[in-house]
Short mmCIF file of C-alpha atoms in Angstrom, two decimals:
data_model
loop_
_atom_site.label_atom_id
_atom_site.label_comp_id
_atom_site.label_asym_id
_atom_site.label_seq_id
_atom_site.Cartn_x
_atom_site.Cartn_y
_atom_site.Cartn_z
CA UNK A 1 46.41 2.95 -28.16
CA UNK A 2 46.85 6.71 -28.67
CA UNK A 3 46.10 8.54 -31.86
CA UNK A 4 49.91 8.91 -32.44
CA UNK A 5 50.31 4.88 -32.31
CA UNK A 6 47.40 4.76 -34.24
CA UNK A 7 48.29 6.78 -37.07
CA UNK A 8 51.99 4.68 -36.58
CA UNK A 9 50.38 1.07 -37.32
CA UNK A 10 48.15 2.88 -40.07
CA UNK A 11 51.22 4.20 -41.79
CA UNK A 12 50.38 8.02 -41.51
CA UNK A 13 47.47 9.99 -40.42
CA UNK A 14 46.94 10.45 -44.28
CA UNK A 15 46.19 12.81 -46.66
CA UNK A 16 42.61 14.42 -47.54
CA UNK A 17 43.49 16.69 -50.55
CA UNK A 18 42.74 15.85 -54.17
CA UNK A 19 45.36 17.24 -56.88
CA UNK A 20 44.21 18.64 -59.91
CA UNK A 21 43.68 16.49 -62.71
CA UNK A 22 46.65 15.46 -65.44
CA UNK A 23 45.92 14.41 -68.83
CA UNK A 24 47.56 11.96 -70.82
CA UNK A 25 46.46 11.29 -74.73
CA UNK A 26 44.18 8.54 -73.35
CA UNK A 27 43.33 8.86 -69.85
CA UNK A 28 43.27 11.20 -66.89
CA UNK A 29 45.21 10.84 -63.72
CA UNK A 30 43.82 12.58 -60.39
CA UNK A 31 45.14 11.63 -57.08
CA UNK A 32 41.86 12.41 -54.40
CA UNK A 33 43.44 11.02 -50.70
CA UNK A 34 44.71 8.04 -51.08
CA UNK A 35 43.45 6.87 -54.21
CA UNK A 36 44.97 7.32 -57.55
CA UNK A 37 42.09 7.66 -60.60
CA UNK A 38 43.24 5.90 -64.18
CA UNK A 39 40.30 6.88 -66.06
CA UNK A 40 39.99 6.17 -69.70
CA UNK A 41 39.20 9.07 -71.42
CA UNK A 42 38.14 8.22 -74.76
CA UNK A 43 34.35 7.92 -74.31
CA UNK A 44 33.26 8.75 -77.97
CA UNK A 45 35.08 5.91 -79.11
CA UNK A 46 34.39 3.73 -76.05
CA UNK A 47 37.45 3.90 -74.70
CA UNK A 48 39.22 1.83 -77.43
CA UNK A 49 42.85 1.55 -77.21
CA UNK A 50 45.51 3.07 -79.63
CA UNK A 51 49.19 3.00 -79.71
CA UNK A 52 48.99 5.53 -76.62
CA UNK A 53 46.91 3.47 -74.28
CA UNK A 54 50.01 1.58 -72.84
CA UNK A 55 52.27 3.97 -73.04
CA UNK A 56 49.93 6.41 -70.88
CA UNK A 57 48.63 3.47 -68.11
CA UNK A 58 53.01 2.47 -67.82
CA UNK A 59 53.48 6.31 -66.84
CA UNK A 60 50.05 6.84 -64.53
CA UNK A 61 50.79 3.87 -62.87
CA UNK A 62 54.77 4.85 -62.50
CA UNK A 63 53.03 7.80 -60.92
CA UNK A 64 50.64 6.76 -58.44
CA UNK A 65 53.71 3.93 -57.26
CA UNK A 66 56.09 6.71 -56.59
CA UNK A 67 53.19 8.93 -54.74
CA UNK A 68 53.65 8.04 -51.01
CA UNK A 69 50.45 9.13 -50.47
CA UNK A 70 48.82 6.80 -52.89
CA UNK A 71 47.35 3.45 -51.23
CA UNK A 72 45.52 2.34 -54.20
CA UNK A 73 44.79 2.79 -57.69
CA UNK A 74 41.23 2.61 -59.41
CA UNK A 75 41.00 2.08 -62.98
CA UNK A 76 37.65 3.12 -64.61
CA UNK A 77 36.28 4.57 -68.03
CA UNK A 78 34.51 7.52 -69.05
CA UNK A 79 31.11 7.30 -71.31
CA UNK A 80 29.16 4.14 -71.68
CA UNK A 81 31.29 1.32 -70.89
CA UNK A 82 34.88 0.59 -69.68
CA UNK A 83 37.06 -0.09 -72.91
CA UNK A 84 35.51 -1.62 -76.19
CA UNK A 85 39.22 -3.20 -77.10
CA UNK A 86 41.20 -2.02 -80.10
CA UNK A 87 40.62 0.91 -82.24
CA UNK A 88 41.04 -1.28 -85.47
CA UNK A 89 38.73 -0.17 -87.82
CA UNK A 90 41.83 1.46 -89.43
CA UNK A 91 43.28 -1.47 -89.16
CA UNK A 92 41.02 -3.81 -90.39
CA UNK A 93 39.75 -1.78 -92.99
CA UNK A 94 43.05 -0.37 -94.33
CA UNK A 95 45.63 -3.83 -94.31
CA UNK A 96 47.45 -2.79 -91.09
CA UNK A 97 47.99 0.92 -91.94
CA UNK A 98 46.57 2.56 -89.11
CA UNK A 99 48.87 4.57 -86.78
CA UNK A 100 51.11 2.08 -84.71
CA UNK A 101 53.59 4.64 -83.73
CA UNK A 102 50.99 7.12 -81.85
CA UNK A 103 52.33 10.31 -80.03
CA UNK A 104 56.01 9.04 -80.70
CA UNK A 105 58.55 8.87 -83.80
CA UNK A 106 59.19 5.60 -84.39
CA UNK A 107 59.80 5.90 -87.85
CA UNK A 108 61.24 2.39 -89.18
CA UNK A 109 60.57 0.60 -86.19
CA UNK A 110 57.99 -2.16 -86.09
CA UNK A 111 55.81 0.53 -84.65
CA UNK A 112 55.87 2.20 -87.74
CA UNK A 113 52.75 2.18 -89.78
CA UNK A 114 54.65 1.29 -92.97
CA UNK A 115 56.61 -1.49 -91.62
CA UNK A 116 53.29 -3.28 -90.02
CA UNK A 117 51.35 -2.83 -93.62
CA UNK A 118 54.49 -4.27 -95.42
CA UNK A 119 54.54 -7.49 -93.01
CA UNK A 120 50.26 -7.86 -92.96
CA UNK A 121 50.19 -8.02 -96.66
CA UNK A 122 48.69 -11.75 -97.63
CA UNK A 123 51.34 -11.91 -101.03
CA UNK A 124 53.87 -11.01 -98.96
CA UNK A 125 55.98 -13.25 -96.37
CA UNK A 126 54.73 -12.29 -92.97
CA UNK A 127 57.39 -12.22 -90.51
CA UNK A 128 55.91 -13.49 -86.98
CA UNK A 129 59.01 -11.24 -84.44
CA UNK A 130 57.72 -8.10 -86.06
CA UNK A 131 54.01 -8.68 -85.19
CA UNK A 132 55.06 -9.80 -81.68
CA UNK A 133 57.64 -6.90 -81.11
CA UNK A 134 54.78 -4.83 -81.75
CA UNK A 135 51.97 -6.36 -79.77
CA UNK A 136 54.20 -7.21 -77.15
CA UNK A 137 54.84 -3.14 -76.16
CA UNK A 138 50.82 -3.20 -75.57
CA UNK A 139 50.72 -6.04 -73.11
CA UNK A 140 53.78 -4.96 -71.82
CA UNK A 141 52.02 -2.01 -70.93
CA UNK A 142 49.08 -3.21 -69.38
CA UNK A 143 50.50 -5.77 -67.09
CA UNK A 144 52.10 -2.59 -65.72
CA UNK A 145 48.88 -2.96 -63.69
CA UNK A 146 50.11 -6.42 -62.26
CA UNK A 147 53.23 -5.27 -61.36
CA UNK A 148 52.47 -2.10 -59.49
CA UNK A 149 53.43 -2.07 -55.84
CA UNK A 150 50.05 -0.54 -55.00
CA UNK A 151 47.23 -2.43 -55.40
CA UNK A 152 45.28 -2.08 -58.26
CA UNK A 153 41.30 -2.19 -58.86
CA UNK A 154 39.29 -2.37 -62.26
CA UNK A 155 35.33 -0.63 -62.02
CA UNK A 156 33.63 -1.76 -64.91
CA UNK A 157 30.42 -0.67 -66.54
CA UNK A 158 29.06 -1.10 -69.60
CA UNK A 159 31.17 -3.22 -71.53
CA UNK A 160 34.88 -4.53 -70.83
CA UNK A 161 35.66 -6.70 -74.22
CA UNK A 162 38.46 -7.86 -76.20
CA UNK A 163 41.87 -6.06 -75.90
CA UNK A 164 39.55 -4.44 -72.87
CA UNK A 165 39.98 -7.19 -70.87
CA UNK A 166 43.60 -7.38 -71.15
CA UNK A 167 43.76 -4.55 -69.20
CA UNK A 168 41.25 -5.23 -66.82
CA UNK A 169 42.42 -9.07 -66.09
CA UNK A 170 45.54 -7.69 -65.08
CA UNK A 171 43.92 -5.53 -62.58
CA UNK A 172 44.20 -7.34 -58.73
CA UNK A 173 40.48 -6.80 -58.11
CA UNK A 174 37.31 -6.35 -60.21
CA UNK A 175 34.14 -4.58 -59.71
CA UNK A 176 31.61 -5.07 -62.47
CA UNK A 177 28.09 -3.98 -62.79
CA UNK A 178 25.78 -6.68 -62.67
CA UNK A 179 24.43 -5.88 -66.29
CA UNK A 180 27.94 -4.99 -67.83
CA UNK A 181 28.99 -7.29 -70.51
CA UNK A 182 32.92 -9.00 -70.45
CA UNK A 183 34.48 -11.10 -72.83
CA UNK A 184 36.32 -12.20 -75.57
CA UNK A 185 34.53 -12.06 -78.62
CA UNK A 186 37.23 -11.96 -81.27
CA UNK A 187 38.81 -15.20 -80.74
CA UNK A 188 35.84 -16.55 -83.20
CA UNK A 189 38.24 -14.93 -85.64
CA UNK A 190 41.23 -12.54 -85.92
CA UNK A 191 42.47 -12.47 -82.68
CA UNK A 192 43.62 -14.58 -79.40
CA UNK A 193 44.00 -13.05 -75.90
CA UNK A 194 47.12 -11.68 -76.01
CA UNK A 195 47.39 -11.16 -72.17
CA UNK A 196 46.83 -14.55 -71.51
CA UNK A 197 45.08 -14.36 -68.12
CA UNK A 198 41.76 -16.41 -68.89
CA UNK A 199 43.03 -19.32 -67.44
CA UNK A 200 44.90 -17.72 -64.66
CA UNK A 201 42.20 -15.60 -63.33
CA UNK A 202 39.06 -18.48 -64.01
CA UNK A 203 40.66 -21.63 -64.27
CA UNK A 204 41.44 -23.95 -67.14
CA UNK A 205 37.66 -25.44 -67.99
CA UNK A 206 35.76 -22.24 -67.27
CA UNK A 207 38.62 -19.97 -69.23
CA UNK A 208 37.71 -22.63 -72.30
CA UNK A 209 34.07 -22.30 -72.12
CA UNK A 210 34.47 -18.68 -73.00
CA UNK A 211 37.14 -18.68 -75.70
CA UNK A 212 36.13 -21.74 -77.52
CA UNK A 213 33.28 -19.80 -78.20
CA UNK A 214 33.88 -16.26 -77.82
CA UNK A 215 30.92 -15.77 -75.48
CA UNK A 216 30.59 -13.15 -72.99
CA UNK A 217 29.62 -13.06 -69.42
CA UNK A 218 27.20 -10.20 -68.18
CA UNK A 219 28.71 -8.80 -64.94
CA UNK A 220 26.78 -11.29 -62.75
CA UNK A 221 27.86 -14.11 -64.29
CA UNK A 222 31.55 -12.61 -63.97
CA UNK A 223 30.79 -12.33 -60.06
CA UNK A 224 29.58 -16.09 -59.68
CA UNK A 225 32.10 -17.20 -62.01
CA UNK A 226 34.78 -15.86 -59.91
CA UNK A 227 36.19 -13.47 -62.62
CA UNK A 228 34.67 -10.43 -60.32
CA UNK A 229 35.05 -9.39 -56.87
CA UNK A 230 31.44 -8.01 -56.78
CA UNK A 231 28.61 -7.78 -59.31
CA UNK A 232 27.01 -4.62 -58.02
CA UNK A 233 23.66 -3.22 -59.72
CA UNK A 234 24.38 -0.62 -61.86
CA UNK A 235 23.23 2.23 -59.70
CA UNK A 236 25.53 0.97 -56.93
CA UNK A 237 28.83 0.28 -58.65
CA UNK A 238 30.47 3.81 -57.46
CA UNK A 239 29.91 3.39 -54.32
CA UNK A 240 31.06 -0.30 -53.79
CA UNK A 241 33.90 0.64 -55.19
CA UNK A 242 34.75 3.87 -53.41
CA UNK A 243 33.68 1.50 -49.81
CA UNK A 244 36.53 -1.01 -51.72
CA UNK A 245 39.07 1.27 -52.43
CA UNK A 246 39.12 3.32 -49.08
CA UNK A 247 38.96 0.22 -46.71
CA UNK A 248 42.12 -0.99 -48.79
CA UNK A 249 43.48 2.90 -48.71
CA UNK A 250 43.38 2.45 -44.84
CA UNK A 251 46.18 -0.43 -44.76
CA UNK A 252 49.65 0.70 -44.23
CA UNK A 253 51.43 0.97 -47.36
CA UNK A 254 54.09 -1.44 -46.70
CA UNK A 255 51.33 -3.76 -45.98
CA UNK A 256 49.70 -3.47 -48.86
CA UNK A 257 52.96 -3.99 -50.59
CA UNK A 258 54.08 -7.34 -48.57
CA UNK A 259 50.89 -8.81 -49.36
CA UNK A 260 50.74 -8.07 -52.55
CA UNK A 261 54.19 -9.55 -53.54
CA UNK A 262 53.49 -12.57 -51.83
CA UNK A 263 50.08 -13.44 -53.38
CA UNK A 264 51.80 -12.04 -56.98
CA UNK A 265 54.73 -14.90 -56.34
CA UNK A 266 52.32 -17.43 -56.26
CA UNK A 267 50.27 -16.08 -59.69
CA UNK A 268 53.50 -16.00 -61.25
CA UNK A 269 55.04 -19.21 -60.50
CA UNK A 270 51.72 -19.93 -62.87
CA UNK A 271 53.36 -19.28 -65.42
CA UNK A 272 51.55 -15.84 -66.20
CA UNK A 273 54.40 -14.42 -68.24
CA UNK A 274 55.12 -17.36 -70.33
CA UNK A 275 51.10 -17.39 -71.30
CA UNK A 276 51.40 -13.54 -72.19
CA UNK A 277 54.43 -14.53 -74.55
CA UNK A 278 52.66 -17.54 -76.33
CA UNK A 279 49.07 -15.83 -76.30
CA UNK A 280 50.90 -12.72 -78.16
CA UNK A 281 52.61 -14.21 -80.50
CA UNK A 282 48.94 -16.49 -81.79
CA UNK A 283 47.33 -13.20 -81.59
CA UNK A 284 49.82 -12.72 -84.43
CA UNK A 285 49.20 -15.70 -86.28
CA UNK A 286 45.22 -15.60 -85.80
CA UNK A 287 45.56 -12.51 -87.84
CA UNK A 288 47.60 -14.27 -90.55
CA UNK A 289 45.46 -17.38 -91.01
CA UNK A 290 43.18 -18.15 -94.29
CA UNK A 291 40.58 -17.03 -91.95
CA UNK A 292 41.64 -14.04 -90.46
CA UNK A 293 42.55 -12.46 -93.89
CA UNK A 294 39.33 -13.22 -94.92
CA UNK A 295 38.01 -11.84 -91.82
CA UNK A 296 40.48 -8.44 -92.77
CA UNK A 297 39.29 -8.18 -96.68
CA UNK A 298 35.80 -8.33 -95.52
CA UNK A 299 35.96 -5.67 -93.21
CA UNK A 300 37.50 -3.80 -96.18
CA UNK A 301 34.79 -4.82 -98.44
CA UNK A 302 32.20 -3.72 -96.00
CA UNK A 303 33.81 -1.70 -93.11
CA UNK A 304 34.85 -3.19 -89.64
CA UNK A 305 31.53 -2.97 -87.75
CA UNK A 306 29.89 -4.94 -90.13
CA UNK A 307 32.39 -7.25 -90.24
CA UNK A 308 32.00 -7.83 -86.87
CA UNK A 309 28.38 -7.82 -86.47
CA UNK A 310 28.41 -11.40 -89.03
CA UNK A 311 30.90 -12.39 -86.90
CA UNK A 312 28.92 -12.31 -83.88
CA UNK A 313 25.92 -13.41 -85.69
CA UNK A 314 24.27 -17.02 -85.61
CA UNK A 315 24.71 -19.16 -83.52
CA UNK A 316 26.04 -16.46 -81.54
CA UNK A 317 23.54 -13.63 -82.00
CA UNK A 318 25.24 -11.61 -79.59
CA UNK A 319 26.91 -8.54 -81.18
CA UNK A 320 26.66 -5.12 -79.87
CA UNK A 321 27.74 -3.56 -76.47
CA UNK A 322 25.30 -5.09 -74.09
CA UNK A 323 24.95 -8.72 -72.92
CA UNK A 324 22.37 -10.47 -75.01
CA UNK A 325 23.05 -14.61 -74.62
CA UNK A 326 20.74 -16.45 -75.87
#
């Protein structure tokens, strides 16, 4: 075959250059070759997600799909791990009042601040549709990731947990680092997958062992449970996932497309959206039982991280950002 037919069948001889970087309230976007970078850019406040986080990963993604000379997009975070879920200490702490609404006006909406406090307060009537037209916009958002044309790849470090893993689940591959810690946690209180990919991504008995529990899987646990692609040591994790990404950047895009689509038809006809609409609207109610407002006026008693840590405390004794399972 000559070069020409070779660059044919490999859908261009490609494209070397790296653009400069583009900043969005959350996250960077940087298109090196073939590969667009989603990196969460929060580190400080480990990458927690606010009213911004979807809106930001819709657009990036938008982005690297309409880039013909994107192949792939990687999805990593800055700092010490990869996104610590929600920023609700505000929440928590405050009955709801935390900023909903974000970089946009959305004054009156059930985005807006006011609105959510109104419908979160326990002598009030709480009105389930405004909780879920809320929530819903997040995993909206991050299933964005799901529905790209381009494949899409999670690299994980440190910790991937709660609302975290509702963006990484939707991700088609994940690279973890074998000591990384991934889970759940909240669903002991206050909070139910919303994403509802557990089951879809591990299967119905291992997807229970975790959230009956709230446990958490270290990152080599994720990669024998199937939940991972590879469980790289730490050290190793770039460049597993740069020898990922640019044997998948090498496909022809329409390829990578066509394949795609058909594996997505068959995730799908799992009923993948129907579990994100039931898992949202729980998340909603979790927050509304006699234990989750208990859960919410402790926090405000106390603050949100210590709220947490009895949470996560006997039998489960594993609070904190690492994995530490007894």
């Amino acid at each position: 075959m000559t070069d020409v037919g070779a660059a044919v069948w490999r859908g261009g001889s490609g494209d070397d250059s790296t653009d400069a970087p583009i900043d969005y309230a959350t996250l960077t976007y940087q298109r090196t070759g073939r590969v667009a970078r989603l990196t969460f850019n929060r580190p400080e406040q480990g990458n927690s997600i606010t009213p911004d986080t979807p809106l930001d990963l819709t657009a990036a993604v938008e982005r690297a799909d309409l880039d013909p000379r994107v192949r792939v997009i990687l999805v990593s975070g800055r700092g010490k791990g990869f996104c610590g879920g929600y920023d609700l200490a505000a929440s928590a702490e405050g009955l709801m009042d935390g900023d909903m609404v974000g970089s946009r006006d959305a004054t009156g909406t059930v985005l807006d601040p006011l609105v959510q406090m109104a419908n979160h307060d326990p002598s009030g009537t709480w009105d389930p549709m405004v909780d879920y037209a809320m929530m819903s916009r997040f995993t909206r958002g991050f299933a964005s990731l799901l529905h790209a044309n381009k494949p899409t790849v999670a690299k994980i470090h440190g910790f991937c947990v709660a609302g975290g893993t509702d963006i990484a689940l939707h991700c088609d591959q994940i690279l973890i680092a074998s000591d990384a810690k991934i889970g759940y946690p909240p669903t002991r209180v206050w909070g139910v997958p919303s994403a509802g990919m557990w089951a879809h991504r591990l299967g119905d008995q291992r997807a229970k062992r975790l959230l009956l529990t709230g446990d958490c899987l270290s990152g080599k646990e994720a990669y024998e449970w199937g939940l991972a692609i590879e469980a790289p040591e730490p050290d190793d994790l770039d460049v597993r996932t740069e020898n990922l990404v640019e044997r998948i950047a090498a496909m022809p895009l329409n390829q990578l497309m066509m394949v795609k689509l058909a594996l997505n038809s068959a995730l799908l006809s799992q009923g993948v959206e129907n579990s994100r609409m039931i898992s949202t609207v729980f998340d909603g109610i979790s927050r509304h039982t006699r234990e989750g407002y208990a859960f919410q006026q402790r926090a405000a008693e106390v603050g949100f991280r210590q709220a947490v840590r009895e949470r996560d405390g006997a039998p489960y004794d594993d609070a904190g950002p690492s994995t530490n399972k007894g």
